[in-house]
Amino acid sequence: IDQNGCRDEESVVVIMNTLPNASITGTNEICEGTNTEFIASGGVSYSWSNGLSTQAITVNLPLDYTVTVTDLNGCKSSSTIALTINNSPMAVINGNTEICRGDSSIISVNGGSEYLWSNGNTAPFISINDDQMYFVTVTDANGCKATGNVSLTINELPNATISGDNAICEGQSTELSAS
């Protein structure tokens, strides 16, 4: 109604657009020193909390990552995913690494829950008797891996010689010397 008492009516239809369904997929638990990819869906444009505006991002920092997706109607929705980074195990090798030729040494490793030696052995220890380099991959319960290696120092046996008269008569004595 205006100041003259005239009246007019108008109607409008309001369209209520549903919000997009923002979601993030990807591996959210990784090992130290690696990275992962998060992929957003549910919109036509994407804006991540780290400043990127691509549908997929590659990350390696232990943070919460939020994406805001926008659909064709300009409606927005957000989703967040947290990245956990597991520490890498340490391949700790123990054992005698210096032996005499003909001997062997038991070399053990710890720091994981699974082990794979370069000779195919999967036990946490190996018996070796040569100077070859042996590598071991240690895997922990999170699937994180570390490597180590060991080789033996093989000492040559001394060349023992005995000199002196080794043929004597009964009642005699002899002097033998060893070197």
PDB file of C-alpha atoms in Angstrom:
ATOM      1  CA  ILE A   1       0.000   0.000   0.000  1.00  0.00           C
ATOM      2  CA  ASP A   2       1.386   3.377  -0.965  1.00  0.00           C
ATOM      3  CA  GLN A   3       0.576   6.877   0.479  1.00  0.00           C
ATOM      4  CA  ASN A   4      -2.468   7.097  -1.808  1.00  0.00           C
ATOM      5  CA  GLY A   5      -3.913   3.853  -0.543  1.00  0.00           C
ATOM      6  CA  CYS A   6      -3.142   1.983  -3.744  1.00  0.00           C
ATOM      7  CA  ARG A   7      -2.173  -1.551  -3.493  1.00  0.00           C
ATOM      8  CA  ASP A   8      -0.276  -4.026  -5.684  1.00  0.00           C
ATOM      9  CA  GLU A   9       0.877  -7.574  -5.166  1.00  0.00           C
ATOM     10  CA  GLU A  10       3.846  -9.404  -6.579  1.00  0.00           C
ATOM     11  CA  SER A  11       4.940 -12.966  -6.049  1.00  0.00           C
ATOM     12  CA  VAL A  12       8.221 -14.658  -6.564  1.00  0.00           C
ATOM     13  CA  VAL A  13       9.252 -18.296  -6.443  1.00  0.00           C
ATOM     14  CA  VAL A  14      12.372 -18.910  -4.352  1.00  0.00           C
ATOM     15  CA  ILE A  15      14.368 -21.925  -5.398  1.00  0.00           C
ATOM     16  CA  MET A  16      16.162 -23.555  -2.516  1.00  0.00           C
ATOM     17  CA  ASN A  17      19.227 -25.315  -3.928  1.00  0.00           C
ATOM     18  CA  THR A  18      20.632 -28.139  -1.866  1.00  0.00           C
ATOM     19  CA  LEU A  19      24.176 -27.801  -0.689  1.00  0.00           C
ATOM     20  CA  PRO A  20      26.818 -29.836  -2.502  1.00  0.00           C
ATOM     21  CA  ASN A  21      28.113 -32.938  -0.756  1.00  0.00           C
ATOM     22  CA  ALA A  22      31.808 -32.159  -0.213  1.00  0.00           C
ATOM     23  CA  SER A  23      33.997 -35.184   0.390  1.00  0.00           C
ATOM     24  CA  ILE A  24      37.701 -36.030   0.420  1.00  0.00           C
ATOM     25  CA  THR A  25      39.232 -39.388  -0.427  1.00  0.00           C
ATOM     26  CA  GLY A  26      42.807 -40.555  -0.059  1.00  0.00           C
ATOM     27  CA  THR A  27      45.159 -42.247   2.361  1.00  0.00           C
ATOM     28  CA  ASN A  28      45.234 -40.167   5.528  1.00  0.00           C
ATOM     29  CA  GLU A  29      47.986 -42.114   7.328  1.00  0.00           C
ATOM     30  CA  ILE A  30      51.430 -42.261   5.739  1.00  0.00           C
ATOM     31  CA  CYS A  31      55.044 -42.953   6.658  1.00  0.00           C
ATOM     32  CA  GLU A  32      57.600 -40.264   7.344  1.00  0.00           C
ATOM     33  CA  GLY A  33      59.303 -39.125   4.143  1.00  0.00           C
ATOM     34  CA  THR A  34      56.381 -40.042   1.873  1.00  0.00           C
ATOM     35  CA  ASN A  35      53.359 -38.139   0.598  1.00  0.00           C
ATOM     36  CA  THR A  36      49.753 -38.817  -0.273  1.00  0.00           C
ATOM     37  CA  GLU A  37      47.092 -37.415  -2.549  1.00  0.00           C
ATOM     38  CA  PHE A  38      43.733 -36.105  -1.331  1.00  0.00           C
ATOM     39  CA  ILE A  39      40.976 -35.870  -3.942  1.00  0.00           C
ATOM     40  CA  ALA A  40      37.922 -33.697  -3.403  1.00  0.00           C
ATOM     41  CA  SER A  41      34.533 -34.300  -4.967  1.00  0.00           C
ATOM     42  CA  GLY A  42      31.034 -32.862  -4.882  1.00  0.00           C
ATOM     43  CA  GLY A  43      31.521 -29.593  -6.730  1.00  0.00           C
ATOM     44  CA  VAL A  44      32.784 -27.905  -9.872  1.00  0.00           C
ATOM     45  CA  SER A  45      35.411 -25.770  -8.152  1.00  0.00           C
ATOM     46  CA  TYR A  46      37.599 -26.432  -5.126  1.00  0.00           C
ATOM     47  CA  SER A  47      39.432 -24.292  -2.608  1.00  0.00           C
ATOM     48  CA  TRP A  48      41.789 -25.968  -0.124  1.00  0.00           C
ATOM     49  CA  SER A  49      42.969 -24.628   3.229  1.00  0.00           C
ATOM     50  CA  ASN A  50      46.570 -24.745   1.951  1.00  0.00           C
ATOM     51  CA  GLY A  51      45.714 -22.248  -0.793  1.00  0.00           C
ATOM     52  CA  LEU A  52      45.428 -24.634  -3.736  1.00  0.00           C
ATOM     53  CA  SER A  53      42.374 -24.609  -5.987  1.00  0.00           C
ATOM     54  CA  THR A  54      42.716 -27.972  -7.726  1.00  0.00           C
ATOM     55  CA  GLN A  55      40.526 -31.001  -7.226  1.00  0.00           C
ATOM     56  CA  ALA A  56      43.494 -33.092  -6.005  1.00  0.00           C
ATOM     57  CA  ILE A  57      46.388 -32.067  -3.788  1.00  0.00           C
ATOM     58  CA  THR A  58      49.586 -33.879  -2.793  1.00  0.00           C
ATOM     59  CA  VAL A  59      50.521 -33.417   0.864  1.00  0.00           C
ATOM     60  CA  ASN A  60      53.129 -34.560   3.374  1.00  0.00           C
ATOM     61  CA  LEU A  61      52.607 -32.406   6.471  1.00  0.00           C
ATOM     62  CA  PRO A  62      50.635 -33.622   9.519  1.00  0.00           C
ATOM     63  CA  LEU A  63      47.803 -31.095   9.301  1.00  0.00           C
ATOM     64  CA  ASP A  64      44.042 -30.903   8.921  1.00  0.00           C
ATOM     65  CA  TYR A  65      43.173 -30.209   5.271  1.00  0.00           C
ATOM     66  CA  THR A  66      39.830 -28.553   4.516  1.00  0.00           C
ATOM     67  CA  VAL A  67      38.321 -28.203   1.078  1.00  0.00           C
ATOM     68  CA  THR A  68      35.415 -25.937   0.186  1.00  0.00           C
ATOM     69  CA  VAL A  69      33.553 -27.125  -2.890  1.00  0.00           C
ATOM     70  CA  THR A  70      31.292 -24.921  -4.969  1.00  0.00           C
ATOM     71  CA  ASP A  71      28.565 -26.314  -7.229  1.00  0.00           C
ATOM     72  CA  LEU A  72      27.044 -24.880 -10.439  1.00  0.00           C
ATOM     73  CA  ASN A  73      24.569 -22.815  -8.378  1.00  0.00           C
ATOM     74  CA  GLY A  74      27.308 -21.175  -6.339  1.00  0.00           C
ATOM     75  CA  CYS A  75      26.381 -23.164  -3.230  1.00  0.00           C
ATOM     76  CA  LYS A  76      29.288 -24.158  -1.007  1.00  0.00           C
ATOM     77  CA  SER A  77      30.082 -26.980   1.377  1.00  0.00           C
ATOM     78  CA  SER A  78      33.240 -28.040   3.187  1.00  0.00           C
ATOM     79  CA  SER A  79      34.931 -31.231   4.317  1.00  0.00           C
ATOM     80  CA  THR A  80      38.075 -31.811   6.409  1.00  0.00           C
ATOM     81  CA  ILE A  81      40.564 -34.666   6.601  1.00  0.00           C
ATOM     82  CA  ALA A  82      43.510 -35.015   8.995  1.00  0.00           C
ATOM     83  CA  LEU A  83      46.865 -36.373   7.845  1.00  0.00           C
ATOM     84  CA  THR A  84      48.789 -38.578  10.283  1.00  0.00           C
ATOM     85  CA  ILE A  85      52.482 -39.225   9.682  1.00  0.00           C
ATOM     86  CA  ASN A  86      54.025 -42.306  11.275  1.00  0.00           C
ATOM     87  CA  ASN A  87      57.704 -42.303  12.213  1.00  0.00           C
ATOM     88  CA  SER A  88      59.942 -44.591  10.205  1.00  0.00           C
ATOM     89  CA  PRO A  89      61.421 -47.570  12.034  1.00  0.00           C
ATOM     90  CA  MET A  90      65.158 -47.941  12.543  1.00  0.00           C
ATOM     91  CA  ALA A  91      66.947 -51.052  11.347  1.00  0.00           C
ATOM     92  CA  VAL A  92      69.291 -51.747  14.263  1.00  0.00           C
ATOM     93  CA  ILE A  93      71.818 -54.442  13.336  1.00  0.00           C
ATOM     94  CA  ASN A  94      73.684 -56.396  16.030  1.00  0.00           C
ATOM     95  CA  GLY A  95      76.279 -59.133  15.989  1.00  0.00           C
ATOM     96  CA  ASN A  96      79.953 -59.855  15.556  1.00  0.00           C
ATOM     97  CA  THR A  97      81.072 -58.436  12.205  1.00  0.00           C
ATOM     98  CA  GLU A  98      84.652 -59.693  12.394  1.00  0.00           C
ATOM     99  CA  ILE A  99      85.346 -63.427  12.239  1.00  0.00           C
ATOM    100  CA  CYS A 100      88.058 -65.883  11.291  1.00  0.00           C
ATOM    101  CA  ARG A 101      87.880 -67.696   7.953  1.00  0.00           C
ATOM    102  CA  GLY A 102      85.780 -70.828   8.398  1.00  0.00           C
ATOM    103  CA  ASP A 103      83.694 -69.372  11.246  1.00  0.00           C
ATOM    104  CA  SER A 104      80.210 -67.848  10.979  1.00  0.00           C
ATOM    105  CA  SER A 105      78.394 -65.066  12.780  1.00  0.00           C
ATOM    106  CA  ILE A 106      74.761 -64.645  13.793  1.00  0.00           C
ATOM    107  CA  ILE A 107      73.631 -61.157  12.770  1.00  0.00           C
ATOM    108  CA  SER A 108      70.315 -59.901  14.136  1.00  0.00           C
ATOM    109  CA  VAL A 109      68.153 -56.901  13.393  1.00  0.00           C
ATOM    110  CA  ASN A 110      65.355 -55.266  15.332  1.00  0.00           C
ATOM    111  CA  GLY A 111      63.145 -52.229  14.952  1.00  0.00           C
ATOM    112  CA  GLY A 112      60.211 -53.744  13.094  1.00  0.00           C
ATOM    113  CA  SER A 113      57.708 -56.538  12.960  1.00  0.00           C
ATOM    114  CA  GLU A 114      58.699 -57.968   9.555  1.00  0.00           C
ATOM    115  CA  TYR A 115      62.144 -58.486   8.040  1.00  0.00           C
ATOM    116  CA  LEU A 116      63.436 -59.284   4.571  1.00  0.00           C
ATOM    117  CA  TRP A 117      67.133 -59.946   4.004  1.00  0.00           C
ATOM    118  CA  SER A 118      68.776 -59.736   0.584  1.00  0.00           C
ATOM    119  CA  ASN A 119      69.268 -63.519   0.656  1.00  0.00           C
ATOM    120  CA  GLY A 120      65.490 -64.019   1.003  1.00  0.00           C
ATOM    121  CA  ASN A 121      65.530 -64.820   4.725  1.00  0.00           C
ATOM    122  CA  THR A 122      62.559 -63.368   6.641  1.00  0.00           C
ATOM    123  CA  ALA A 123      63.749 -64.061  10.187  1.00  0.00           C
ATOM    124  CA  PRO A 124      65.100 -61.265  12.395  1.00  0.00           C
ATOM    125  CA  PHE A 125      68.535 -62.915  12.197  1.00  0.00           C
ATOM    126  CA  ILE A 126      70.848 -64.620   9.706  1.00  0.00           C
ATOM    127  CA  SER A 127      73.963 -66.721   9.978  1.00  0.00           C
ATOM    128  CA  ILE A 128      76.661 -65.597   7.566  1.00  0.00           C
ATOM    129  CA  ASN A 129      80.222 -66.715   6.892  1.00  0.00           C
ATOM    130  CA  ASP A 130      81.357 -64.631   3.936  1.00  0.00           C
ATOM    131  CA  ASP A 131      82.255 -61.014   3.276  1.00  0.00           C
ATOM    132  CA  GLN A 132      79.269 -60.339   1.023  1.00  0.00           C
ATOM    133  CA  MET A 133      77.147 -57.241   1.784  1.00  0.00           C
ATOM    134  CA  TYR A 134      73.762 -58.221   3.225  1.00  0.00           C
ATOM    135  CA  PHE A 135      70.842 -55.803   3.116  1.00  0.00           C
ATOM    136  CA  VAL A 136      67.735 -55.966   5.289  1.00  0.00           C
ATOM    137  CA  THR A 137      64.386 -54.193   5.009  1.00  0.00           C
ATOM    138  CA  VAL A 138      62.553 -53.702   8.288  1.00  0.00           C
ATOM    139  CA  THR A 139      58.788 -53.087   8.195  1.00  0.00           C
ATOM    140  CA  ASP A 140      56.862 -51.900  11.251  1.00  0.00           C
ATOM    141  CA  ALA A 141      53.217 -52.417  12.208  1.00  0.00           C
ATOM    142  CA  ASN A 142      52.203 -49.284  10.245  1.00  0.00           C
ATOM    143  CA  GLY A 143      53.823 -50.570   7.057  1.00  0.00           C
ATOM    144  CA  CYS A 144      56.680 -48.069   7.311  1.00  0.00           C
ATOM    145  CA  LYS A 145      60.051 -49.346   6.142  1.00  0.00           C
ATOM    146  CA  ALA A 146      63.736 -48.825   6.864  1.00  0.00           C
ATOM    147  CA  THR A 147      66.814 -50.498   5.446  1.00  0.00           C
ATOM    148  CA  GLY A 148      70.168 -51.478   6.848  1.00  0.00           C
ATOM    149  CA  ASN A 149      73.189 -53.430   5.701  1.00  0.00           C
ATOM    150  CA  VAL A 150      76.053 -55.423   7.116  1.00  0.00           C
ATOM    151  CA  SER A 151      79.129 -57.196   5.847  1.00  0.00           C
ATOM    152  CA  LEU A 152      81.718 -59.255   7.684  1.00  0.00           C
ATOM    153  CA  THR A 153      85.441 -58.768   7.908  1.00  0.00           C
ATOM    154  CA  ILE A 154      87.003 -62.197   7.383  1.00  0.00           C
ATOM    155  CA  ASN A 155      90.405 -62.592   9.017  1.00  0.00           C
ATOM    156  CA  GLU A 156      92.694 -65.146   7.435  1.00  0.00           C
ATOM    157  CA  LEU A 157      93.841 -67.974   9.632  1.00  0.00           C
ATOM    158  CA  PRO A 158      97.499 -67.807  10.642  1.00  0.00           C
ATOM    159  CA  ASN A 159      99.821 -70.214   8.881  1.00  0.00           C
ATOM    160  CA  ALA A 160     101.013 -72.321  11.809  1.00  0.00           C
ATOM    161  CA  THR A 161     104.253 -74.232  11.354  1.00  0.00           C
ATOM    162  CA  ILE A 162     106.097 -76.469  13.753  1.00  0.00           C
ATOM    163  CA  SER A 163     109.826 -76.977  13.324  1.00  0.00           C
ATOM    164  CA  GLY A 164     112.242 -79.270  15.052  1.00  0.00           C
ATOM    165  CA  ASP A 165     113.184 -82.927  15.115  1.00  0.00           C
ATOM    166  CA  ASN A 166     109.959 -84.905  15.229  1.00  0.00           C
ATOM    167  CA  ALA A 167     111.612 -88.313  15.039  1.00  0.00           C
ATOM    168  CA  ILE A 168     113.418 -89.294  18.207  1.00  0.00           C
ATOM    169  CA  CYS A 169     114.395 -92.454  20.011  1.00  0.00           C
ATOM    170  CA  GLU A 170     112.843 -93.622  23.194  1.00  0.00           C
ATOM    171  CA  GLY A 171     114.246 -91.808  26.187  1.00  0.00           C
ATOM    172  CA  GLN A 172     115.397 -88.820  24.138  1.00  0.00           C
ATOM    173  CA  SER A 173     113.814 -85.396  24.102  1.00  0.00           C
ATOM    174  CA  THR A 174     113.442 -82.835  21.387  1.00  0.00           C
ATOM    175  CA  GLU A 175     112.711 -79.181  21.181  1.00  0.00           C
ATOM    176  CA  LEU A 176     109.891 -78.090  18.878  1.00  0.00           C
ATOM    177  CA  SER A 177     109.122 -74.497  18.036  1.00  0.00           C
ATOM    178  CA  ALA A 178     105.891 -73.101  16.632  1.00  0.00           C
ATOM    179  CA  SER A 179     105.430 -70.048  14.525  1.00  0.00           C
TER     180      SER A 179
END
